Each structure stands twice: as C-alpha cells, then as structure tokens.
Coordinates of C-alpha atoms and ligand atoms in Angstrom, one line a residue:
M229 CA -6.4 -30.6 -1.9
T230 CA -9.4 -29.4 -3.9
E231 CA -9.3 -29.3 -7.7
A232 CA -9.1 -25.4 -7.7
S233 CA -6.3 -25.4 -5.1
R234 CA -4.0 -27.8 -7.0
H235 CA -1.7 -25.0 -8.1
D236 CA -1.3 -23.4 -4.7
A237 CA 2.4 -23.8 -4.3
W238 CA 3.9 -22.7 -1.0
E239 CA 7.5 -24.0 -1.0
M240 CA 9.9 -21.6 -2.6
G241 CA 10.4 -18.6 -0.4
D242 CA 12.5 -16.6 -2.9
S243 CA 10.0 -17.1 -5.7
Y244 CA 7.1 -16.2 -3.4
D245 CA 8.8 -13.0 -2.3
L246 CA 9.2 -11.9 -5.9
Y247 CA 5.6 -12.6 -6.7
M248 CA 3.7 -11.7 -3.6
G249 CA 6.1 -10.9 -0.8
R250 CA 7.1 -7.6 -2.5
W251 CA 3.5 -6.4 -2.0
S252 CA 2.7 -8.2 1.3
R253 CA 5.8 -6.5 2.8
Q254 CA 4.1 -3.1 2.0
V255 CA 0.7 -3.9 3.2
A256 CA 1.8 -5.4 6.6
P257 CA 2.9 -2.1 8.2
L258 CA -0.4 -0.5 7.1
F259 CA -2.3 -3.3 8.8
L260 CA -0.4 -2.7 12.0
E261 CA -1.0 1.0 11.8
W262 CA -4.7 0.3 11.5
L263 CA -4.6 -2.3 14.4
R264 CA -2.7 0.0 16.8
P265 CA -1.4 -2.8 19.1
G266 CA 0.1 -2.3 22.5
R267 CA 3.8 -2.8 23.3
K268 CA 5.6 -5.7 25.0
L269 CA 3.0 -8.2 24.0
D270 CA 3.3 -11.9 23.3
W271 CA 2.3 -12.3 19.6
L272 CA 1.3 -15.3 17.5
E273 CA 1.2 -15.0 13.7
V274 CA -0.6 -17.8 11.9
G275 CA 0.4 -18.5 8.3
C276 CA 3.5 -16.3 8.5
G277 CA 5.0 -17.6 5.3
T278 CA 8.3 -15.9 4.4
G279 CA 7.8 -13.4 7.3
A280 CA 6.4 -10.2 5.7
L281 CA 4.1 -9.4 8.6
S282 CA 6.6 -10.9 11.2
A283 CA 9.3 -8.5 10.1
A284 CA 6.9 -5.5 10.4
I285 CA 5.8 -6.7 13.9
L286 CA 9.4 -6.9 15.1
A287 CA 10.3 -3.5 13.5
D288 CA 7.2 -1.5 14.6
C289 CA 5.5 -3.1 17.6
D290 CA 8.2 -3.8 20.2
P291 CA 6.8 -7.3 21.0
R292 CA 7.9 -9.3 24.0
S293 CA 7.8 -12.4 21.9
L294 CA 6.6 -13.5 18.5
I295 CA 5.8 -17.1 17.3
G296 CA 5.3 -17.5 13.6
I297 CA 3.5 -20.6 12.4
D298 CA 3.3 -22.0 8.8
P299 CA 3.1 -25.5 7.3
S300 CA 5.8 -24.7 4.7
E301 CA 9.4 -25.4 6.0
G302 CA 10.7 -23.6 2.8
F303 CA 8.8 -20.4 3.7
L304 CA 9.8 -20.6 7.4
N305 CA 13.5 -20.9 6.4
K306 CA 13.1 -17.7 4.4
A307 CA 11.4 -16.0 7.4
R308 CA 14.3 -17.2 9.7
A309 CA 16.8 -15.8 7.2
N310 CA 15.3 -12.3 7.5
G311 CA 17.6 -11.8 10.5
E312 CA 18.1 -13.4 13.8
D313 CA 15.9 -11.9 16.5
P314 CA 15.9 -13.4 20.0
R315 CA 12.2 -12.4 20.4
A316 CA 11.1 -14.5 17.3
E317 CA 10.6 -18.2 16.7
F318 CA 9.2 -19.8 13.6
R319 CA 7.5 -23.3 13.8
V320 CA 5.8 -25.7 11.4
G321 CA 2.1 -25.8 12.2
D322 CA -1.4 -25.8 10.9
A323 CA -3.9 -23.0 11.5
Q324 CA -6.7 -25.5 12.1
A325 CA -4.9 -27.3 14.9
L326 CA -2.5 -24.9 16.7
S327 CA 0.0 -26.8 18.9
L328 CA -0.2 -24.1 21.6
S329 CA -1.8 -24.0 25.0
S330 CA -5.2 -22.2 25.4
G331 CA -5.2 -18.7 26.7
T332 CA -1.5 -18.0 26.3
M333 CA -1.1 -15.2 23.7
D334 CA -1.8 -11.4 24.0
I335 CA -2.4 -10.9 20.3
V336 CA -3.0 -13.3 17.5
V337 CA -2.8 -12.2 13.8
S338 CA -2.7 -13.5 10.3
G339 CA -1.8 -12.0 6.9
L340 CA -3.2 -13.2 3.6
M341 CA -3.8 -16.7 4.8
V342 CA -7.4 -17.3 6.0
N343 CA -8.8 -17.8 2.5
F344 CA -6.4 -20.6 1.8
V345 CA -7.3 -22.7 4.8
P346 CA -9.9 -25.5 4.1
D347 CA -11.8 -25.0 7.4
R348 CA -11.6 -21.2 7.9
Q349 CA -14.0 -21.1 10.9
K350 CA -11.8 -23.7 12.7
A351 CA -8.7 -21.5 12.0
L352 CA -10.4 -18.4 13.5
Q353 CA -11.6 -20.5 16.5
E354 CA -8.1 -21.7 17.0
M355 CA -6.8 -18.1 17.0
A356 CA -9.4 -17.3 19.7
R357 CA -8.6 -20.4 21.7
V358 CA -4.9 -19.7 22.2
A359 CA -5.6 -16.0 23.1
R360 CA -5.9 -14.7 26.7
A361 CA -9.2 -13.2 27.7
G362 CA -9.4 -9.7 26.3
A363 CA -6.6 -10.3 23.8
T364 CA -6.7 -8.8 20.3
L365 CA -7.4 -11.1 17.3
A366 CA -7.0 -9.8 13.7
F367 CA -6.4 -10.8 10.1
Y368 CA -6.4 -9.5 6.6
V369 CA -6.9 -11.0 3.1
W370 CA -6.9 -9.5 -0.4
D371 CA -10.2 -8.2 -1.8
Y372 CA -10.2 -10.7 -4.6
P373 CA -14.0 -10.6 -5.6
G374 CA -14.2 -6.8 -5.5
G375 CA -11.3 -6.3 -8.0
G376 CA -8.9 -5.2 -5.3
M377 CA -6.1 -7.4 -6.7
G378 CA -5.7 -5.8 -10.1
F379 CA -2.6 -7.6 -11.4
M380 CA -4.0 -11.1 -10.5
R381 CA -7.3 -10.3 -12.2
A382 CA -5.4 -9.2 -15.3
F383 CA -3.5 -12.5 -15.3
W384 CA -6.6 -14.7 -14.9
T385 CA -8.6 -12.7 -17.4
A386 CA -6.0 -13.4 -20.1
A387 CA -5.6 -17.0 -18.9
G388 CA -9.4 -17.6 -18.9
A389 CA -9.7 -16.2 -22.5
L390 CA -7.2 -18.9 -23.7
D391 CA -8.2 -21.8 -21.4
A392 CA -11.7 -22.4 -20.1
D393 CA -10.3 -24.5 -17.3
A394 CA -8.4 -21.5 -15.9
R395 CA -11.6 -19.6 -15.2
E396 CA -12.4 -21.8 -12.2
L397 CA -8.9 -21.3 -10.8
S398 CA -8.9 -17.6 -10.4
E399 CA -9.0 -16.2 -6.8
D400 CA -12.1 -14.2 -7.7
R401 CA -14.0 -17.4 -8.3
R402 CA -12.3 -19.4 -5.5
F403 CA -12.7 -16.8 -2.8
P404 CA -16.1 -15.0 -3.3
F405 CA -16.4 -14.8 0.5
C406 CA -13.5 -12.3 0.7
T407 CA -15.9 -9.3 1.3
Q408 CA -15.8 -7.2 4.4
D409 CA -19.3 -8.3 5.5
Q410 CA -18.7 -12.0 5.0
L411 CA -15.3 -11.9 6.7
A412 CA -16.7 -10.0 9.7
D413 CA -19.5 -12.5 9.9
L414 CA -17.1 -15.4 9.8
A415 CA -15.1 -13.9 12.7
R416 CA -18.4 -13.5 14.7
Q417 CA -19.5 -17.0 14.0
S418 CA -16.0 -18.2 15.2
G419 CA -16.6 -16.6 18.6
W420 CA -14.7 -13.3 18.1
A421 CA -16.2 -10.4 20.1
D422 CA -16.6 -6.7 19.1
V423 CA -15.7 -7.4 15.4
E424 CA -14.7 -4.4 13.2
A425 CA -13.7 -4.3 9.6
G426 CA -11.4 -1.9 7.7
E427 CA -9.2 -1.8 4.6
V428 CA -5.7 -1.0 3.6
E429 CA -4.4 -0.4 0.1
V430 CA -1.0 -0.2 -1.7
P431 CA 0.0 0.7 -5.2
T432 CA 1.5 -2.3 -7.2
R433 CA 3.6 -0.8 -10.0
F434 CA 5.7 -2.9 -12.3
K435 CA 8.7 -1.3 -14.0
N436 CA 7.9 -2.9 -17.4
F437 CA 6.3 -6.1 -18.8
E438 CA 9.2 -8.3 -17.8
D439 CA 8.9 -7.1 -14.2
F440 CA 5.1 -8.0 -14.4
W441 CA 5.6 -11.4 -16.1
R442 CA 8.7 -13.0 -14.5
P443 CA 7.1 -13.6 -11.1
F444 CA 4.4 -15.7 -12.7
T445 CA 7.0 -18.0 -14.2
L446 CA 8.6 -18.8 -10.8
G447 CA 5.8 -21.1 -9.6
A448 CA 5.1 -19.9 -6.1
G449 CA 1.4 -19.2 -5.5
P450 CA -1.8 -20.1 -7.3
A451 CA -1.4 -18.1 -10.6
P452 CA 2.4 -18.8 -10.9
G453 CA 1.6 -22.5 -10.1
Y454 CA -0.9 -22.5 -13.0
C455 CA 1.5 -20.6 -15.3
V456 CA 4.4 -23.1 -14.9
S457 CA 2.0 -26.0 -15.3
L458 CA 1.3 -24.9 -18.9
P459 CA 3.3 -26.5 -21.8
A460 CA 5.9 -24.0 -23.2
E461 CA 3.8 -23.1 -26.3
R462 CA 0.7 -22.3 -24.3
R463 CA 2.7 -20.3 -21.7
Q464 CA 4.1 -18.3 -24.6
R465 CA 0.6 -17.6 -26.0
L466 CA -0.5 -16.4 -22.5
K467 CA 2.6 -14.2 -22.2
E468 CA 1.9 -12.6 -25.6
K469 CA -1.8 -12.0 -24.8
L470 CA -1.0 -10.4 -21.5
E471 CA 1.7 -8.2 -23.1
A472 CA -0.8 -7.0 -25.7
D473 CA -3.7 -6.5 -23.3
L474 CA -2.1 -4.7 -20.4
H475 CA -2.3 -0.9 -20.1
Y476 CA 1.1 0.8 -20.0
E477 CA 2.0 4.2 -18.5
S478 CA 4.0 6.7 -20.6
D479 CA 7.3 5.3 -19.0
G480 CA 6.4 1.7 -19.9
S481 CA 5.4 0.8 -16.3
I482 CA 2.2 -1.1 -15.4
A483 CA 0.2 0.3 -12.5
F484 CA -2.4 -1.6 -10.4
R485 CA -3.6 -1.3 -6.8
A486 CA -3.9 -4.0 -4.1
R487 CA -6.6 -3.7 -1.5
A488 CA -6.9 -5.9 1.6
W489 CA -9.9 -6.2 4.0
T490 CA -8.8 -6.0 7.6
I491 CA -10.8 -7.7 10.4
R492 CA -10.3 -7.3 14.1
G493 CA -12.0 -8.5 17.3
G494 CA -11.4 -9.6 20.8
A495 CA -11.1 -12.9 22.6
A496 CA -14.0 -13.5 24.9
Ligands
SAM140 C1 -0.3 -15.8 0.5 S1 0.7 -16.6 1.6 C2 0.9 -15.3 2.9 C3 2.2 -15.4 3.6 C4 2.5 -14.3 4.6 N1 1.6 -14.2 5.7 C5 2.5 -13.0 3.8 O1 1.7 -12.1 4.2 O2 3.3 -12.8 2.9 C6 -0.4 -17.8 2.3 C7 0.3 -18.6 3.5 O3 -0.7 -19.4 4.1 C8 0.0 -20.6 4.5 N2 -1.0 -21.6 4.8 C9 -1.7 -22.3 3.9 N3 -2.5 -23.2 4.5 C10 -2.2 -23.0 5.9 C11 -2.7 -23.7 7.1 N4 -3.6 -24.7 7.0 N5 -2.2 -23.2 8.3 C12 -1.3 -22.2 8.3 N6 -0.9 -21.6 7.2 C13 -1.3 -22.0 6.0 C14 0.9 -20.9 3.3 O4 2.0 -21.8 3.6 C15 1.4 -19.5 3.0 O5 2.6 -19.2 3.7

C-alpha cells in the first residue's frame, strides 16, 4: 500500500453504496449503452465491488454468464445480496493475476477500478489474456484530473485548506493519468486492438448538506477513509468549512456532475 492509498477502504458494502454506489449505479447503464454489447455473451467484470455494473449487465445485456471478481469479500457479499441470479457468480480475485483460463470470455469489462490497481498495465493485459480472440474489452474511470468529479474535488479542496497532508491524498493528485488520451494509450500499450475513447456523465445532486456530508463519515473509499481518520475536533472543522464553502441551489440542494472516461478495444 502506498502512502497516498492508505485511506482506500474497500470493506463495507453498505457504506460504499451510500458514498459512491449511488452514482456508480447511474453511470453503469450509460457505459453499457455506449458499449452496445451483443446478447448471450460470457462476461467477466473485474473489480465488481458491490455490483453496480454487474446489476446493469444482468438487467440490460441478457448475458449467458457473468463472473464478477473483486478482492473485497465484504463488497462481494453486497453484490451477491443484490438478488440471486443463476447466470451470475462472484469470486474473490485480483485484477493483476486473474484465476481464469486464457481465451475463455466473450467480453471483459471493469468499472471505476483501473486507477486503484498498483500495476494498471498488468490488469489490462490480464483482461486481454482471458478474452477470446475478437472479444470486447472495456473499462471506465472517473475524470478526476479534469474536474469531472465535482463533489470529491469540493471535499479535498476544503480538506487541503485545513491540512497540508490532505493535498497529496486527493484523487486529482493521485490519478493524473485519468485522461482520455493517457487511458487509451495505456490500453494500447497493454495489447488492446482498435482502441476508442468516449465519455459518460451523470448529475450528482445532494438533497441538502447532511446528504452530502454523511457518506464521508462512513469510511468506505479514499475521501471517507481520510475523513474518519481525523480526530473529532478536526473532522468538525472540516464539516463546518465545507458547509460554509459549498454552493446551494434555492431549494437547499447541492448540485455537481460526475464524468467518466470510457475506453474500449478488442482482444487480438
Ligand atoms: C471505486 S470501487 C468500484 C466498484 C464497482 N465496480 C462500482 O462501479 O461501483 C473500486 C473497486 O476496485 C476494487 N479493487 C481494488 N484493487 C483491486 C485489484 N487489485 N483487483 C481487483 N479489484 C480491485 C475494490 O475492491 C473496489 O471494489
């Protein structure tokens, strides 16, 4: 674990869903619309977490089978609890060393994971290895460096103003490579053919300040992990700063947008 990743906390499925799953569940169907996959395919989803993208695949893509892989047993339990589906199976695993035979999947995808893996190129090579010749490979990650994750940037801007150490922890700083061009290059360097990039975007509207703040206090994900690591008095100061700094709509809601870059290619 690197110094900047020490607050990446991927255990508590319910907390993750309140922080990020509520938005990843909205972006997943848009990614699938962009991808336009065929029907009755054997799918692998790498880094499936609590099953946001898995649920969309099962609902929208008529898969023959779906294997979801993630290192977090806690997240996988949440994905399994979404509803029994005989087509789906969730297994503990690591993107950098998939325990699947080569050339066995029709389509291999990943949502919001690639930036968190220490060896990203190895992860994309593994996605290609387990795919059949001509299979589709695709992933998406948030546009952190381009300001595409507004509510996270607001959190880290306030945190960084109060704590110089927090500045290095923000996803903007940690994941500068999350641009369309660099992600597409990474896919090419990993052996993906015919690489194309796109984008999908969803509104992220919080009912009020409490709706914005509470997920950060639940500890699942980098910013919530940092938030709960603060002593109570410093956490209170951060809360007050954010409450004062945010822009509110006339009904008291707080509106941001979340943009993800989408990358697709083919297995050679
Ligand atoms: C931001 S979450 C995304 C989860 C889910 N795909 C979604 O869209 O909501 C990042 C996920 O990457 C997983 N992850 C982190 N390192 C991984 C690795 N080496 N291999 C596979 N998954 C990993 C985490 O456990 C977590 O579930």
